[in-house]
Short mmCIF file of the C-alpha atoms (twelve columns), coordinates in Angstrom:
data_MODEL
# 
_entry.id   MODEL 
# 
loop_
_atom_site.group_PDB 
_atom_site.id 
_atom_site.type_symbol 
_atom_site.label_atom_id 
_atom_site.label_alt_id 
_atom_site.label_comp_id 
_atom_site.label_asym_id 
_atom_site.label_seq_id 
_atom_site.Cartn_x 
_atom_site.Cartn_y 
_atom_site.Cartn_z 
_atom_site.pdbx_PDB_model_num 
ATOM 1   C CA . MET A 1   207.797 75.260 76.905 1 
ATOM 2   C CA . LYS A 2   205.662 72.184 76.641 1 
ATOM 3   C CA . ILE A 3   202.991 70.966 74.238 1 
ATOM 4   C CA . LYS A 4   200.020 69.214 75.813 1 
ATOM 5   C CA . LEU A 5   197.067 67.365 74.358 1 
ATOM 6   C CA . LEU A 6   194.158 67.510 76.762 1 
ATOM 7   C CA . VAL A 7   191.402 65.016 75.967 1 
ATOM 8   C CA . VAL A 8   188.006 64.271 77.471 1 
ATOM 9   C CA . GLY A 9   187.536 60.524 77.892 1 
ATOM 10  C CA . LYS A 10  189.744 57.483 77.649 1 
ATOM 11  C CA . THR A 11  191.010 55.654 74.603 1 
ATOM 12  C CA . SER A 12  189.138 52.395 74.904 1 
ATOM 13  C CA . GLU A 13  189.848 51.078 71.394 1 
ATOM 14  C CA . SER A 14  192.767 48.702 71.911 1 
ATOM 15  C CA . PHE A 15  194.117 49.145 68.377 1 
ATOM 16  C CA . LEU A 16  194.451 52.936 68.788 1 
ATOM 17  C CA . ALA A 17  196.390 53.071 72.058 1 
ATOM 18  C CA . PRO A 18  199.713 51.699 70.660 1 
ATOM 19  C CA . LEU A 19  199.537 54.021 67.653 1 
ATOM 20  C CA . ILE A 20  198.922 57.077 69.839 1 
ATOM 21  C CA . SER A 21  201.705 55.947 72.175 1 
ATOM 22  C CA . ASP A 22  204.126 55.556 69.271 1 
ATOM 23  C CA . TYR A 23  203.496 59.119 68.073 1 
ATOM 24  C CA . HIS A 24  203.686 60.363 71.649 1 
ATOM 25  C CA . LYS A 25  207.231 58.954 71.900 1 
ATOM 26  C CA . ARG A 26  208.177 60.383 68.496 1 
ATOM 27  C CA . ILE A 27  206.936 63.861 69.442 1 
ATOM 28  C CA . ASN A 28  208.979 63.758 72.649 1 
ATOM 29  C CA . ARG A 29  212.142 63.526 70.531 1 
ATOM 30  C CA . PHE A 30  211.482 67.117 69.461 1 
ATOM 31  C CA . VAL A 31  209.601 68.742 72.325 1 
ATOM 32  C CA . ASN A 32  208.337 67.995 75.817 1 
ATOM 33  C CA . PHE A 33  204.890 66.518 75.113 1 
ATOM 34  C CA . GLU A 34  202.176 65.242 77.406 1 
ATOM 35  C CA . ILE A 35  198.715 63.755 76.912 1 
ATOM 36  C CA . ILE A 36  196.281 64.487 79.745 1 
ATOM 37  C CA . GLU A 37  193.009 62.575 79.990 1 
ATOM 38  C CA . ILE A 38  189.978 63.990 81.759 1 
ATOM 39  C CA . ASN A 39  187.208 61.597 82.750 1 
ATOM 40  C CA . ASN A 40  183.906 61.845 80.908 1 
ATOM 41  C CA . ILE A 41  181.039 63.324 82.858 1 
ATOM 42  C CA . ASN A 42  178.567 60.479 83.287 1 
ATOM 43  C CA . ILE A 43  175.400 61.913 84.735 1 
ATOM 44  C CA . LYS A 44  172.395 59.803 83.828 1 
ATOM 45  C CA . LYS A 45  169.809 62.586 83.817 1 
ATOM 46  C CA . ALA A 46  172.063 65.431 82.693 1 
ATOM 47  C CA . ASN A 47  171.506 67.191 79.409 1 
ATOM 48  C CA . SER A 48  174.276 68.052 76.945 1 
ATOM 49  C CA . LEU A 49  174.606 71.634 78.257 1 
ATOM 50  C CA . GLU A 50  175.188 70.406 81.808 1 
ATOM 51  C CA . ILE A 51  177.752 67.851 80.615 1 
ATOM 52  C CA . LYS A 52  179.637 70.442 78.522 1 
ATOM 53  C CA . LYS A 53  179.669 72.873 81.449 1 
ATOM 54  C CA . LYS A 54  181.044 70.292 83.890 1 
ATOM 55  C CA . GLU A 55  183.633 69.074 81.376 1 
ATOM 56  C CA . GLY A 56  184.585 72.701 80.762 1 
ATOM 57  C CA . ILE A 57  185.259 73.208 84.457 1 
ATOM 58  C CA . LYS A 58  187.474 70.105 84.508 1 
ATOM 59  C CA . ILE A 59  189.346 71.282 81.401 1 
ATOM 60  C CA . LEU A 60  190.029 74.726 82.850 1 
ATOM 61  C CA . GLU A 61  191.362 73.157 86.042 1 
ATOM 62  C CA . LYS A 62  194.174 71.671 83.912 1 
ATOM 63  C CA . VAL A 63  194.971 74.882 82.013 1 
ATOM 64  C CA . ASP A 64  197.131 77.656 83.425 1 
ATOM 65  C CA . LYS A 65  196.045 81.221 82.703 1 
ATOM 66  C CA . LYS A 66  199.322 81.778 80.836 1 
ATOM 67  C CA . ASP A 67  198.918 78.745 78.542 1 
ATOM 68  C CA . GLN A 68  198.070 79.104 74.886 1 
ATOM 69  C CA . MET A 69  194.884 77.090 74.471 1 
ATOM 70  C CA . PHE A 70  193.616 75.787 71.140 1 
ATOM 71  C CA . ILE A 71  190.468 73.727 70.794 1 
ATOM 72  C CA . LEU A 72  189.812 71.201 68.064 1 
ATOM 73  C CA . ASP A 73  186.404 71.706 66.521 1 
ATOM 74  C CA . GLU A 74  185.083 71.152 62.994 1 
ATOM 75  C CA . LYS A 75  183.988 74.818 62.945 1 
ATOM 76  C CA . GLY A 76  187.569 76.034 63.345 1 
ATOM 77  C CA . LYS A 77  190.256 77.119 60.919 1 
ATOM 78  C CA . SER A 78  191.683 74.423 58.658 1 
ATOM 79  C CA . TYR A 79  195.396 74.125 57.853 1 
ATOM 80  C CA . ASN A 80  197.405 72.028 55.475 1 
ATOM 81  C CA . SER A 81  200.399 70.318 57.093 1 
ATOM 82  C CA . ILE A 82  202.929 72.982 56.058 1 
ATOM 83  C CA . ASP A 83  200.772 75.818 57.379 1 
ATOM 84  C CA . PHE A 84  200.086 73.907 60.594 1 
ATOM 85  C CA . SER A 85  203.839 73.461 61.100 1 
ATOM 86  C CA . LYS A 86  204.264 77.243 60.660 1 
ATOM 87  C CA . PHE A 87  201.456 77.785 63.181 1 
ATOM 88  C CA . ILE A 88  203.247 75.564 65.711 1 
ATOM 89  C CA . GLU A 89  206.690 77.019 65.030 1 
ATOM 90  C CA . ASN A 90  205.382 80.576 65.415 1 
ATOM 91  C CA . ARG A 91  203.961 79.770 68.832 1 
ATOM 92  C CA . MET A 92  207.115 77.931 69.901 1 
ATOM 93  C CA . VAL A 93  209.425 80.749 68.803 1 
ATOM 94  C CA . ASN A 94  207.387 83.739 69.956 1 
ATOM 95  C CA . SER A 95  206.193 82.528 73.350 1 
ATOM 96  C CA . SER A 96  207.498 80.747 76.393 1 
ATOM 97  C CA . LYS A 97  203.960 79.679 77.278 1 
ATOM 98  C CA . ASN A 98  202.777 76.109 77.037 1 
ATOM 99  C CA . ILE A 99  200.723 75.131 73.998 1 
ATOM 100 C CA . ILE A 100 197.613 73.129 74.829 1 
ATOM 101 C CA . PHE A 101 195.370 71.443 72.273 1 
ATOM 102 C CA . ILE A 102 192.013 70.275 73.566 1 
ATOM 103 C CA . ILE A 103 189.775 67.502 72.276 1 
ATOM 104 C CA . GLY A 104 186.313 67.743 73.823 1 
ATOM 105 C CA . GLY A 105 183.797 65.120 74.745 1 
ATOM 106 C CA . ALA A 106 180.845 63.813 72.769 1 
ATOM 107 C CA . TYR A 107 178.867 67.058 73.075 1 
ATOM 108 C CA . GLY A 108 181.694 69.479 72.279 1 
ATOM 109 C CA . PHE A 109 182.689 72.484 74.368 1 
ATOM 110 C CA . SER A 110 180.949 74.869 76.736 1 
ATOM 111 C CA . GLU A 111 180.878 78.596 76.015 1 
ATOM 112 C CA . ASN A 112 183.545 79.248 78.680 1 
ATOM 113 C CA . ILE A 113 185.971 77.003 76.756 1 
ATOM 114 C CA . TYR A 114 185.233 78.794 73.460 1 
ATOM 115 C CA . SER A 115 185.779 82.176 75.112 1 
ATOM 116 C CA . ARG A 116 189.024 81.081 76.823 1 
ATOM 117 C CA . SER A 117 190.575 79.541 73.715 1 
ATOM 118 C CA . ASN A 118 193.173 81.435 71.717 1 
ATOM 119 C CA . SER A 119 191.951 79.867 68.503 1 
ATOM 120 C CA . ILE A 120 189.783 77.067 67.121 1 
ATOM 121 C CA . ILE A 121 191.420 74.531 64.802 1 
ATOM 122 C CA . SER A 122 189.661 72.097 62.509 1 
ATOM 123 C CA . LEU A 123 191.310 68.870 61.415 1 
ATOM 124 C CA . SER A 124 188.344 68.230 59.140 1 
ATOM 125 C CA . LYS A 125 184.837 69.500 58.497 1 
ATOM 126 C CA . MET A 126 183.677 65.964 59.234 1 
ATOM 127 C CA . THR A 127 182.885 64.760 62.740 1 
ATOM 128 C CA . PHE A 128 185.075 61.965 64.134 1 
ATOM 129 C CA . SER A 129 185.102 60.156 67.446 1 
ATOM 130 C CA . HIS A 130 187.344 61.730 70.058 1 
ATOM 131 C CA . GLN A 131 189.469 58.563 69.988 1 
ATOM 132 C CA . ILE A 132 190.203 58.805 66.241 1 
ATOM 133 C CA . ILE A 133 190.911 62.536 66.484 1 
ATOM 134 C CA . ARG A 134 193.576 61.806 69.101 1 
ATOM 135 C CA . LEU A 135 195.432 59.683 66.588 1 
ATOM 136 C CA . PHE A 136 195.007 62.291 63.843 1 
ATOM 137 C CA . MET A 137 196.212 65.058 66.141 1 
ATOM 138 C CA . VAL A 138 199.330 63.315 67.416 1 
ATOM 139 C CA . GLU A 139 200.257 62.331 63.856 1 
ATOM 140 C CA . GLN A 140 199.839 65.936 62.675 1 
ATOM 141 C CA . LEU A 141 201.837 67.259 65.629 1 
ATOM 142 C CA . TYR A 142 204.616 64.835 64.797 1 
ATOM 143 C CA . ARG A 143 204.436 65.790 61.125 1 
ATOM 144 C CA . ALA A 144 204.595 69.508 62.006 1 
ATOM 145 C CA . LEU A 145 207.637 68.973 64.218 1 
ATOM 146 C CA . THR A 146 209.417 66.977 61.509 1 
ATOM 147 C CA . ILE A 147 208.768 69.762 59.013 1 
ATOM 148 C CA . ILE A 148 210.074 72.377 61.458 1 
ATOM 149 C CA . ASN A 149 213.198 70.259 62.082 1 
ATOM 150 C CA . ASN A 150 213.812 69.312 58.423 1 
ATOM 151 C CA . HIS A 151 213.260 65.645 59.166 1 
ATOM 152 C CA . PRO A 152 212.357 63.552 56.079 1 
ATOM 153 C CA . TYR A 153 208.989 62.218 57.399 1 
ATOM 154 C CA . HIS A 154 206.896 64.696 55.376 1 
ATOM 155 C CA . ASN A 155 207.108 64.412 51.587 1 
ATOM 156 C CA . GLN A 156 206.556 67.470 49.534 1 
# 
């Protein structure tokens, strides 16, 4: 079993990359973890629906039919850190399938991504850049894994 974070676009903010990398290494102490970047669709005359559709196709190319796929969207279900750790642990214990979290591009997700996802998760009702959400997500994954493994990172 592996946990993957699939993201549309690159992290261009130089101050974020080392922070994301640090949490990436920390997560790998607990579970096999990978971050996969998909290039943005840059079509000058394309509308948002076309871009979401093309990004959706690229996303699905990276997802196996057996994978558990969860998209990050402000319209999804919110968790506190303890409940999110239970969510992760439940999927790790009860399935041998990979867990994939997906951060979409600037326009969000196409309908085929919504219909393929196992669940929609919200890290906040606010909208953040996809670069900031990467940092938030890897920190919360690390926090969840430390809670599951009784590591003292999370204070209660």
